[in-house]
Tab-separated table of C-alpha atoms in Angstrom:
chain	number	residue	atom	x	y	z
A	1	MET	CA	195.962	-107.652	-105.804
A	2	SER	CA	195.631	-104.796	-107.762
A	3	LEU	CA	196.676	-101.395	-106.789
A	4	ILE	CA	196.678	-98.723	-108.788
A	5	ILE	CA	196.965	-95.048	-107.020
A	6	GLY	CA	195.389	-92.129	-107.987
A	7	PRO	CA	195.881	-88.690	-109.339
A	8	ALA	CA	198.777	-86.171	-107.355
A	9	PHE	CA	196.999	-83.121	-105.364
A	10	THR	CA	198.855	-80.540	-102.929
A	11	ILE	CA	197.127	-80.120	-99.583
A	12	PRO	CA	197.112	-75.829	-98.945
A	13	GLY	CA	199.815	-74.944	-96.616
A	14	TYR	CA	201.045	-78.530	-95.903
A	15	LEU	CA	204.341	-78.050	-97.822
A	16	THR	CA	207.421	-80.599	-97.539
A	17	THR	CA	211.764	-79.530	-97.906
A	18	VAL	CA	212.851	-82.370	-99.707
A	19	LEU	CA	214.404	-80.475	-102.018
A	20	ALA	CA	212.934	-76.676	-101.396
A	21	GLU	CA	210.151	-76.013	-99.028
A	22	CYS	CA	206.911	-75.922	-101.370
A	23	GLU	CA	203.339	-77.068	-100.977
A	24	ALA	CA	203.972	-81.647	-101.031
A	25	MET	CA	202.713	-82.822	-103.648
A	26	VAL	CA	200.737	-86.077	-102.686
A	27	TYR	CA	198.143	-89.281	-104.144
A	28	ASP	CA	194.516	-90.681	-103.426
A	29	ALA	CA	195.568	-93.461	-102.100
A	30	ASP	CA	191.974	-94.211	-100.804
A	31	VAL	CA	191.383	-97.389	-102.880
A	32	VAL	CA	193.980	-98.974	-100.027
A	33	VAL	CA	191.621	-99.469	-97.717
A	34	GLY	CA	189.026	-101.903	-99.715
A	35	HIS	CA	192.175	-104.655	-99.606
A	36	PRO	CA	192.621	-106.478	-95.537
A	37	ALA	CA	195.946	-105.951	-96.090
A	38	PHE	CA	196.113	-102.037	-95.490
A	39	TRP	CA	193.913	-103.369	-92.189
A	40	CYS	CA	196.672	-105.324	-91.685
A	41	CYS	CA	199.739	-103.447	-91.887
A	42	TYR	CA	198.135	-100.013	-90.963
A	43	VAL	CA	197.424	-101.733	-87.546
A	44	GLU	CA	200.695	-103.313	-87.775
A	45	GLY	CA	202.823	-99.935	-88.199
A	46	PRO	CA	200.762	-96.792	-86.744
A	47	LEU	CA	199.106	-98.562	-84.173
A	48	ASN	CA	201.889	-100.493	-83.064
A	49	ALA	CA	200.003	-104.197	-82.962
A	50	PHE	CA	202.770	-105.632	-83.910
A	51	PRO	CA	203.284	-109.356	-84.751
A	52	GLU	CA	199.694	-109.630	-83.396
A	53	SER	CA	198.092	-107.548	-86.382
A	54	GLN	CA	199.298	-110.545	-88.703
A	55	ALA	CA	197.079	-112.630	-86.989
A	56	ALA	CA	194.514	-111.229	-87.036
A	57	PHE	CA	194.522	-110.166	-91.116
A	58	GLU	CA	194.043	-112.670	-93.421
A	59	VAL	CA	196.169	-112.145	-96.146
A	60	SER	CA	199.635	-113.842	-97.481
A	61	THR	CA	203.123	-111.880	-96.225
A	62	ASP	CA	203.552	-110.914	-100.590
A	63	GLU	CA	199.931	-109.261	-99.927
A	64	ARG	CA	201.618	-107.887	-96.669
A	65	GLU	CA	204.684	-107.035	-98.564
A	66	ALA	CA	203.138	-105.373	-101.583
A	67	MET	CA	200.483	-103.099	-99.676
A	68	TRP	CA	204.337	-102.266	-97.421
A	69	ALA	CA	205.924	-100.997	-100.666
A	70	PHE	CA	202.214	-99.525	-101.861
A	71	LEU	CA	202.381	-97.109	-99.283
A	72	PHE	CA	206.362	-96.003	-98.365
A	73	ASP	CA	206.329	-95.093	-102.630
A	74	ARG	CA	209.133	-92.698	-101.816
A	75	ASP	CA	208.006	-90.828	-105.328
A	76	ARG	CA	204.364	-90.766	-104.701
A	77	TRP	CA	203.420	-89.862	-100.911
A	78	PRO	CA	199.983	-91.826	-100.409
A	79	ALA	CA	197.300	-89.774	-98.643
A	80	VAL	CA	194.030	-91.504	-97.493
A	81	SER	CA	191.265	-88.733	-97.156
A	82	VAL	CA	188.680	-88.932	-94.315
A	83	ARG	CA	185.613	-86.314	-94.446
A	84	LEU	CA	185.447	-83.493	-91.447
A	85	ASP	CA	182.646	-81.881	-92.725
A	86	ALA	CA	181.196	-80.395	-96.348
A	87	GLU	CA	184.341	-78.779	-96.722
A	88	ALA	CA	187.195	-80.536	-94.324
A	89	TRP	CA	189.653	-83.309	-94.526
A	90	LEU	CA	191.267	-85.180	-92.995
A	91	ARG	CA	194.387	-86.390	-95.345
A	92	ILE	CA	196.312	-88.787	-93.850
A	93	VAL	CA	200.294	-89.070	-95.192
A	94	PHE	CA	203.013	-91.258	-95.545
A	95	ARG	CA	205.586	-89.351	-95.900
A	96	ASN	CA	207.981	-90.725	-97.027
A	97	VAL	CA	211.475	-88.881	-96.845
A	98	GLU	CA	215.060	-90.672	-95.971
A	99	GLY	CA	216.147	-90.497	-93.393
A	100	ASP	CA	212.235	-87.903	-91.859
A	101	GLY	CA	209.819	-90.641	-92.524
A	102	GLY	CA	206.441	-90.202	-90.926
A	103	LEU	CA	202.892	-90.716	-90.730
A	104	ASP	CA	200.980	-87.018	-91.047
A	105	PHE	CA	197.595	-86.811	-90.089
A	106	VAL	CA	196.097	-83.140	-91.711
A	107	GLU	CA	193.157	-80.944	-91.063
A	108	GLU	CA	192.409	-79.275	-94.287
A	109	ARG	CA	189.491	-76.599	-93.954
A	110	PRO	CA	188.785	-73.430	-96.167
A	111	GLY	CA	190.555	-70.069	-94.878
A	112	GLN	CA	192.190	-71.974	-91.930
A	113	PRO	CA	195.673	-72.624	-91.489
A	114	THR	CA	196.523	-76.298	-91.992
A	115	LYS	CA	196.552	-78.195	-88.539
A	116	VAL	CA	199.432	-81.316	-89.123
A	117	PHE	CA	199.941	-84.136	-86.376
A	118	ASP	CA	203.412	-85.586	-86.762
A	119	LEU	CA	202.573	-89.305	-85.040
A	120	TYR	CA	206.200	-90.151	-84.814
A	121	GLY	CA	206.763	-86.615	-83.715
A	122	ASP	CA	205.666	-82.773	-82.441
A	123	ALA	CA	202.442	-83.029	-82.441
A	124	GLY	CA	200.923	-79.751	-85.165
A	125	CYS	CA	197.608	-79.657	-83.530
A	126	SER	CA	195.603	-81.323	-80.786
A	127	THR	CA	195.440	-85.030	-80.499
A	128	LEU	CA	191.829	-85.780	-79.984
A	129	THR	CA	189.842	-87.433	-76.117
A	130	TRP	CA	187.742	-90.639	-76.664
A	131	ALA	CA	184.468	-88.493	-76.969
A	132	GLU	CA	185.602	-86.037	-79.857
A	133	LEU	CA	187.061	-89.843	-81.793
A	134	LYS	CA	183.569	-91.489	-81.531
A	135	GLY	CA	181.515	-88.491	-82.991
A	136	MET	CA	184.643	-87.323	-86.096
A	137	ALA	CA	184.145	-91.914	-86.598
A	138	ASP	CA	180.185	-91.352	-86.568
A	139	LEU	CA	179.868	-88.261	-88.806
A	140	PRO	CA	177.454	-89.036	-92.684
A	141	ASP	CA	179.324	-90.778	-95.329
A	142	ASP	CA	178.931	-92.138	-98.046
A	143	ARG	CA	182.854	-92.934	-98.865
A	144	LEU	CA	184.072	-94.412	-94.977
A	145	THR	CA	182.528	-97.187	-92.722
A	146	TRP	CA	182.478	-95.415	-89.281
A	147	ALA	CA	184.595	-98.442	-88.165
A	148	GLN	CA	187.398	-97.577	-90.989
A	149	ARG	CA	187.528	-93.783	-89.597
A	150	LEU	CA	187.068	-95.060	-86.338
A	151	ILE	CA	190.347	-97.495	-86.497
A	152	LEU	CA	191.701	-94.750	-89.387
A	153	MET	CA	192.087	-92.124	-86.873
A	154	LEU	CA	192.311	-93.341	-83.883
A	155	PRO	CA	196.719	-92.622	-83.511
A	156	MET	CA	195.508	-89.230	-83.530
A	157	LEU	CA	193.196	-90.050	-79.496
A	158	GLU	CA	195.285	-88.769	-76.848
A	159	GLU	CA	196.125	-90.508	-73.488
A	160	GLN	CA	193.404	-90.748	-71.096
A	161	GLU	CA	191.222	-92.651	-68.793
A	162	LEU	CA	189.322	-94.237	-71.069
A	163	PRO	CA	185.230	-94.873	-70.969
A	164	ALA	CA	184.996	-98.840	-69.855
A	165	ASP	CA	183.054	-99.372	-73.565
A	166	VAL	CA	186.322	-99.147	-75.123
A	167	GLY	CA	187.370	-102.325	-75.077
A	168	GLU	CA	183.645	-103.559	-76.650
A	169	VAL	CA	184.120	-100.480	-79.294
A	170	LEU	CA	187.098	-101.400	-80.741
A	171	ASP	CA	186.202	-104.661	-81.070
A	172	ARG	CA	183.391	-103.506	-83.286
A	173	ALA	CA	185.319	-101.578	-85.515
A	174	LEU	CA	188.021	-104.173	-85.539
A	175	ALA	CA	185.702	-107.213	-86.636
A	176	GLU	CA	184.080	-104.717	-89.200
A	177	ILE	CA	187.609	-103.794	-90.713
A	178	GLY	CA	187.959	-107.120	-91.410
A	179	ALA	CA	190.030	-108.760	-88.325
A	180	VAL	CA	189.320	-112.348	-87.213
A	181	ASN	CA	191.816	-113.005	-84.141
A	182	ARG	CA	191.138	-110.164	-82.336
A	183	PRO	CA	191.346	-110.316	-78.907
A	184	ALA	CA	194.881	-110.099	-78.946
A	185	VAL	CA	195.457	-107.140	-81.535
A	186	LEU	CA	192.873	-105.221	-79.060
A	187	GLU	CA	194.909	-106.034	-75.939
A	188	ILE	CA	197.906	-104.556	-77.405
A	189	LEU	CA	195.354	-101.862	-78.905
A	190	LEU	CA	194.206	-100.737	-75.469
A	191	ASP	CA	198.906	-101.597	-73.278
A	192	SER	CA	201.116	-100.179	-75.541
A	193	LEU	CA	199.450	-96.494	-75.760
A	194	GLY	CA	199.301	-96.703	-71.874
A	195	TRP	CA	195.853	-95.703	-71.813
A	196	ALA	CA	194.229	-96.701	-69.128
A	197	SER	CA	189.643	-97.025	-68.768
A	198	ASP	CA	188.075	-96.742	-65.187
A	199	GLU	CA	187.115	-100.778	-66.065
A	200	ARG	CA	189.117	-103.704	-68.092
């Protein structure tokens, strides 16, 4: 597995206070979406499906550990980008600060204040309804599939009553990102975050 991080960039308004308050430097890590090990780690970590994710994706322990090392690089914070429209982006940043690490979903829109949703802390921007998540996943994208978009943004889903077909939609998305043993992962996704559906 070859992982080469992309160029550095800043997100206007996304600040760090590691040394002094300044715009954080992040690195283009879009390359990871092409690796099953990334999806194994993402489902395991941000989506809390551990250890079920390890059985769902056919990756070796060495590949999984190499991916975690890449994602947790303290010197170069990886960022995966999801296009929201022609000029707007959602940057998913692995904020690798010792003692204050986290996963930030940073909404970047020209001319508007940057919004940050910290998965493990205070939410600085709105979470998503299921309808909003599906609508955003379905947006045209020449870089990511709808399944990749859905799973990447899934941690932003707020607790809510979900429709009866949510399991079917998530199962299809998991299949399209390469998960093979999906029932156990799907159960965790539906239960661990306290979600409820009209009909299970």
